[in-house]
Amino acid sequence: MAVHRPSADFPRHLRALYRRFPFDRSLAEDPLSGVRPLATDPWHAEVAGILAATIAVGNTTSIRRAFADLVERLEGDLAGWVDSAREYRPDPRLEGFHHRWIRAEHLEYLGYRLHDIRARSGSLEEVFRAGLGPEGDFAGGIDRLAHALRGPAPGTPGPRPPPGYLRLFPTPLGPNRSPCKRLTLFVRWMVRTEFPDLGMWRGVSPAVLRVPLDQHVYWIAYHLGLTARRSRSWATVEEVTAALRKVDGNDPVRFDFVLCHTGISGDCPKRADLRVCGPCVVRPDCRLWRGRKVAI
Ligand code: SF4
């Protein structure tokens, strides 16, 4: 079977989708809407961003609700909570917190890890940049971040993480070649300067970013022919990013928010439905419509 590829006009179609996109409507649905008010400086943005990205499991409504619960429990002072987390210990304010399989003890260990990273490296940006290196090795940067957040390797001194914690921070260089959606999303928030992202990491170029490949982005990327892979992996992340780089080499991930929220909002029904697909500007590229003659 022939591999599905987007049309020659795909860059023009994608730019049109971006231009017309209702960013304000979709920001209200996005976990980033809870982070933005707390991002008053780079460290506050890092703390709020990594906590929101870490619990970004499940649908956006439940993620926003869980993050709002966390902020309320900590009275809005997430960075102050990290600054005081010199040890890994229970925090009565987090008692009973849960979101999907994430529990209070996971956040307490993460708070302790962030405190340690702040003391040793100064910021998460420094950790990421150490892995990124002069060659712009994005997977290396994510790998370095994941290891710092996971904590000491087995056999080295320091408190051990609670059961289930390590699976919060996979690495693209691990045996499963995880797409690492949550850490990749966190880095997008920190690096990109264009709305709605935070633009706090001025030492990292948007050109090195990779797409945070959640299920919505994967679905539309596959149907637009940006990848032929049938599963989400780091290889799929690289393939989709390479296709987006052909549209904007300086900022390939600028389209991520739009592709993601086209799925979340229901703008894309994920099936051929002429009432919804009719006005879709990327319909000429869509696998579900290629070759179909439709008068709109
Ligand atoms: S044509 Fe329809 S199914 Fe295809 S991307 Fe557009 S809205 Fe989604």
Coordinates of C-alpha atoms and ligand atoms in Angstrom, one line a residue:
M1 CA 0.0 0.0 0.0
A2 CA 1.3 3.5 -0.9
V3 CA 2.6 5.5 2.0
H4 CA 0.3 8.5 2.7
R5 CA 2.0 11.8 2.4
P6 CA 0.6 15.4 2.8
S7 CA -0.1 17.4 -0.3
A8 CA 2.5 19.8 -1.8
D9 CA 0.3 22.6 -0.3
F10 CA 0.5 21.2 3.2
P11 CA 2.7 24.0 4.6
R12 CA 0.2 26.6 3.4
H13 CA -2.7 24.6 4.8
L14 CA -1.0 24.2 8.2
R15 CA -0.1 27.9 8.4
A16 CA -3.7 28.7 7.7
L17 CA -4.9 26.3 10.4
Y18 CA -2.5 28.1 12.8
R19 CA -3.5 31.6 11.8
R20 CA -7.2 30.9 12.2
F21 CA -6.9 29.0 15.5
P22 CA -8.8 30.3 18.5
F23 CA -5.8 30.2 21.0
D24 CA -7.7 31.9 23.8
R25 CA -10.5 29.4 23.7
S26 CA -8.1 26.4 23.8
L27 CA -5.7 27.9 26.4
A28 CA -8.6 27.8 28.9
E29 CA -8.8 24.0 28.3
D30 CA -5.0 23.5 28.6
P31 CA -3.0 22.8 31.8
L32 CA -0.8 25.7 30.8
S33 CA -3.6 28.1 31.8
G34 CA -3.0 27.1 35.4
V35 CA 0.8 27.6 35.1
R36 CA 0.9 31.0 33.4
P37 CA -0.3 33.0 36.4
L38 CA 2.4 31.4 38.6
A39 CA 5.2 31.9 36.1
T40 CA 6.4 35.2 37.5
D41 CA 10.1 34.4 37.0
P42 CA 12.1 31.5 35.6
W43 CA 12.3 29.5 38.8
H44 CA 8.6 29.9 39.6
A45 CA 7.8 28.9 36.0
E46 CA 10.0 25.8 36.2
V47 CA 8.4 24.6 39.5
A48 CA 4.8 25.2 38.4
G49 CA 5.6 23.9 34.9
I50 CA 7.3 20.7 36.0
L51 CA 4.5 19.9 38.5
A52 CA 1.7 20.5 36.0
A53 CA 3.6 18.6 33.3
T54 CA 4.3 15.7 35.6
I55 CA 0.6 15.2 36.5
A56 CA -0.4 15.7 32.8
V57 CA -1.9 12.2 32.6
G58 CA -5.5 11.7 31.4
N59 CA -7.9 14.3 30.0
T60 CA -7.2 18.0 30.3
T61 CA -10.2 18.7 32.5
S62 CA -9.0 16.3 35.2
I63 CA -5.4 17.5 34.9
R64 CA -6.4 21.2 35.4
R65 CA -8.6 20.1 38.3
A66 CA -5.7 18.2 39.9
F67 CA -3.2 21.0 39.4
A68 CA -5.7 23.6 40.9
D69 CA -6.1 21.3 43.9
L70 CA -2.3 21.2 44.4
V71 CA -2.0 24.9 44.1
E72 CA -4.8 25.5 46.6
R73 CA -3.3 23.0 49.1
L74 CA 0.1 24.9 48.8
E75 CA -1.7 28.3 49.0
G76 CA -0.2 29.2 45.6
D77 CA 3.4 29.1 46.8
L78 CA 4.8 26.1 44.9
A79 CA 8.3 27.5 44.8
G80 CA 8.3 28.2 48.6
W81 CA 7.2 24.6 49.1
V82 CA 10.1 23.3 47.0
D83 CA 12.5 25.7 48.8
S84 CA 11.5 24.1 52.2
A85 CA 11.6 20.5 50.9
R86 CA 15.1 19.7 52.2
E87 CA 14.1 16.2 53.0
Y88 CA 11.7 13.6 51.5
R89 CA 8.9 13.5 54.1
P90 CA 5.1 13.6 54.2
D91 CA 3.5 17.0 53.9
P92 CA 0.2 17.1 55.8
R93 CA -1.1 19.6 53.2
L94 CA -0.8 17.0 50.5
E95 CA -2.5 14.2 52.4
G96 CA -5.2 12.6 50.3
F97 CA -4.0 14.1 47.0
H98 CA -4.4 11.8 44.1
H99 CA -4.7 12.1 40.3
R100 CA -5.0 8.9 38.4
W101 CA -2.2 6.7 39.9
I102 CA -0.2 9.8 41.1
R103 CA -0.3 10.2 44.9
A104 CA 1.0 12.7 47.5
E105 CA 4.2 10.7 48.1
H106 CA 5.1 11.1 44.4
L107 CA 4.8 14.9 44.6
E108 CA 6.6 15.0 48.0
Y109 CA 9.6 13.1 46.4
L110 CA 9.4 15.4 43.4
G111 CA 9.5 18.5 45.6
Y112 CA 12.6 17.1 47.4
R113 CA 14.2 16.3 44.0
L114 CA 13.5 19.9 42.8
H115 CA 15.1 21.3 46.0
D116 CA 18.2 19.2 45.4
I117 CA 18.4 20.2 41.8
R118 CA 18.1 23.9 42.7
A119 CA 20.9 23.5 45.3
R120 CA 23.2 21.6 43.0
S121 CA 22.6 23.0 39.5
G122 CA 20.6 26.2 40.1
S123 CA 17.7 25.4 37.7
L124 CA 16.2 22.7 35.5
E125 CA 17.4 24.8 32.5
E126 CA 21.0 24.2 33.5
V127 CA 20.3 20.4 33.8
F128 CA 18.7 20.3 30.4
R129 CA 21.4 22.4 28.7
A130 CA 24.1 20.1 30.2
G131 CA 22.5 17.2 28.3
L132 CA 21.7 19.3 25.2
G133 CA 25.4 20.2 24.7
P134 CA 26.8 22.3 21.9
E135 CA 25.3 19.9 19.3
G136 CA 21.7 20.5 20.4
D137 CA 21.1 16.9 21.4
F138 CA 17.5 17.2 22.5
A139 CA 17.1 13.6 23.5
G140 CA 20.3 14.0 25.6
G141 CA 18.7 17.0 27.3
I142 CA 15.5 15.2 28.1
D143 CA 17.6 12.2 29.4
R144 CA 19.6 14.4 31.7
L145 CA 16.4 16.0 33.1
A146 CA 14.7 12.7 33.6
H147 CA 17.7 11.3 35.5
A148 CA 17.9 14.4 37.7
L149 CA 14.2 14.2 38.5
R150 CA 14.4 10.4 39.1
G151 CA 17.0 10.9 41.8
P152 CA 20.1 8.9 42.9
A153 CA 20.9 5.7 41.0
P154 CA 20.4 2.5 42.9
G155 CA 23.3 1.8 45.2
T156 CA 24.1 5.5 45.8
P157 CA 23.2 7.4 49.0
G158 CA 20.0 9.2 49.4
P159 CA 16.3 8.5 50.0
R160 CA 14.7 6.0 47.6
P161 CA 11.7 7.2 45.6
P162 CA 8.2 5.7 46.4
P163 CA 6.9 2.9 44.3
G164 CA 5.6 4.1 40.9
Y165 CA 7.6 7.3 41.0
L166 CA 10.2 6.4 38.4
R167 CA 7.7 5.7 35.7
L168 CA 6.8 9.4 35.8
F169 CA 10.1 10.2 34.2
P170 CA 11.0 7.9 31.3
T171 CA 13.9 8.8 28.9
P172 CA 14.0 8.7 25.1
L173 CA 17.4 6.9 25.5
G174 CA 15.9 4.1 27.6
P175 CA 15.1 0.6 26.3
N176 CA 11.5 1.5 25.5
R177 CA 12.5 4.7 23.5
S178 CA 9.6 6.5 25.2
P179 CA 8.1 9.5 23.4
C180 CA 8.4 11.4 26.8
K181 CA 5.4 13.5 26.1
R182 CA 5.3 15.2 29.5
L183 CA 8.9 16.3 29.7
T184 CA 8.9 17.3 26.1
L185 CA 5.8 19.4 26.7
F186 CA 7.4 21.0 29.8
V187 CA 10.5 22.0 27.7
R188 CA 8.2 23.5 25.0
W189 CA 6.5 25.6 27.6
M190 CA 9.8 26.9 28.9
V191 CA 11.5 27.6 25.6
R192 CA 9.0 29.0 23.1
T193 CA 8.5 32.7 23.4
E194 CA 5.4 32.9 21.3
F195 CA 1.9 32.7 23.0
P196 CA 0.8 30.6 24.8
D197 CA 4.3 29.4 25.9
L198 CA 6.4 31.0 28.6
G199 CA 9.7 31.7 26.9
M200 CA 11.8 31.5 30.2
W201 CA 14.7 29.5 28.8
R202 CA 16.4 32.0 26.6
G203 CA 19.5 29.9 26.3
V204 CA 17.7 27.1 24.3
S205 CA 16.7 27.7 20.7
P206 CA 13.1 26.7 19.7
A207 CA 14.7 25.1 16.6
V208 CA 15.9 22.1 18.7
L209 CA 12.5 21.3 20.2
R210 CA 10.7 18.0 19.5
V211 CA 7.0 17.6 19.4
P212 CA 5.2 16.5 22.6
L213 CA 3.5 13.5 21.0
D214 CA 0.2 12.9 22.9
Q215 CA -2.6 10.8 21.4
H216 CA -4.3 13.8 19.7
V217 CA -1.1 15.0 18.0
Y218 CA -0.2 11.5 17.0
W219 CA -3.7 10.9 15.5
I220 CA -3.7 14.0 13.3
A221 CA 0.1 13.6 12.4
Y222 CA -0.6 10.1 11.2
H223 CA -3.7 11.1 9.2
L224 CA -1.9 14.0 7.7
G225 CA 1.0 11.7 6.6
L226 CA 3.6 13.2 8.9
T227 CA 4.5 9.7 10.0
A228 CA 3.6 6.2 8.8
R229 CA 4.5 4.7 12.2
R230 CA 1.7 2.9 13.9
S231 CA 2.8 3.6 17.5
R232 CA 4.1 6.5 19.6
S233 CA 7.8 6.2 20.3
W234 CA 10.8 8.5 20.2
A235 CA 11.3 7.5 16.6
T236 CA 7.8 8.8 15.8
V237 CA 8.6 12.0 17.7
E238 CA 11.6 12.5 15.5
E239 CA 9.7 11.7 12.3
V240 CA 6.8 14.1 13.0
T241 CA 9.2 16.8 14.1
A242 CA 11.2 16.4 10.9
A243 CA 8.0 16.8 8.9
L244 CA 7.1 20.0 10.8
R245 CA 10.6 21.3 10.5
K246 CA 10.0 21.5 6.7
V247 CA 7.2 24.0 7.4
D248 CA 9.1 26.0 10.0
G249 CA 12.8 25.1 10.6
N250 CA 13.3 27.8 13.2
D251 CA 10.3 26.8 15.3
P252 CA 8.9 23.4 14.3
V253 CA 6.9 22.9 17.5
R254 CA 4.9 26.1 17.0
F255 CA 2.1 23.9 15.5
D256 CA 1.9 21.5 18.4
F257 CA -0.7 23.5 20.4
V258 CA -2.9 23.8 17.4
L259 CA -2.7 20.2 16.3
C260 CA -3.3 19.0 19.9
H261 CA -6.3 21.2 20.6
T262 CA -7.8 20.5 17.2
G263 CA -8.3 17.1 18.6
I264 CA -9.1 18.0 22.2
S265 CA -11.7 20.6 21.2
G266 CA -13.6 18.3 18.8
D267 CA -12.7 20.6 15.8
C268 CA -11.5 17.3 14.3
P269 CA -14.0 14.4 14.8
K270 CA -11.3 11.8 13.9
R271 CA -13.6 10.4 11.3
A272 CA -14.9 11.6 7.9
D273 CA -17.8 13.8 8.8
L274 CA -18.6 16.3 6.0
R275 CA -20.3 18.7 8.4
V276 CA -17.2 19.1 10.4
C277 CA -14.5 18.3 7.9
G278 CA -15.9 20.5 5.2
P279 CA -14.3 23.7 6.4
C280 CA -11.1 21.9 7.7
V281 CA -8.1 23.6 5.9
V282 CA -6.0 20.5 6.1
R283 CA -8.7 18.3 4.6
P284 CA -6.8 18.0 1.2
D285 CA -3.9 16.4 3.2
C286 CA -6.1 14.1 5.4
R287 CA -5.8 10.4 4.9
L288 CA -9.6 10.1 5.4
W289 CA -10.4 12.4 2.5
R290 CA -7.5 11.9 0.0
G291 CA -8.9 11.1 -3.4
R292 CA -12.5 11.8 -2.5
K293 CA -14.2 14.3 -4.7
V294 CA -16.4 16.5 -2.4
A295 CA -18.1 19.7 -3.3
I296 CA -18.2 22.0 -0.3
Ligands
SF4_1 S1 -10.5 16.5 7.4 FE1 -11.7 15.9 9.2 S2 -10.8 14.1 10.0 FE2 -9.3 15.0 8.7 S3 -8.0 16.4 10.0 FE3 -9.7 17.7 9.1 S4 -11.3 17.6 10.7 FE4 -9.9 15.9 11.1

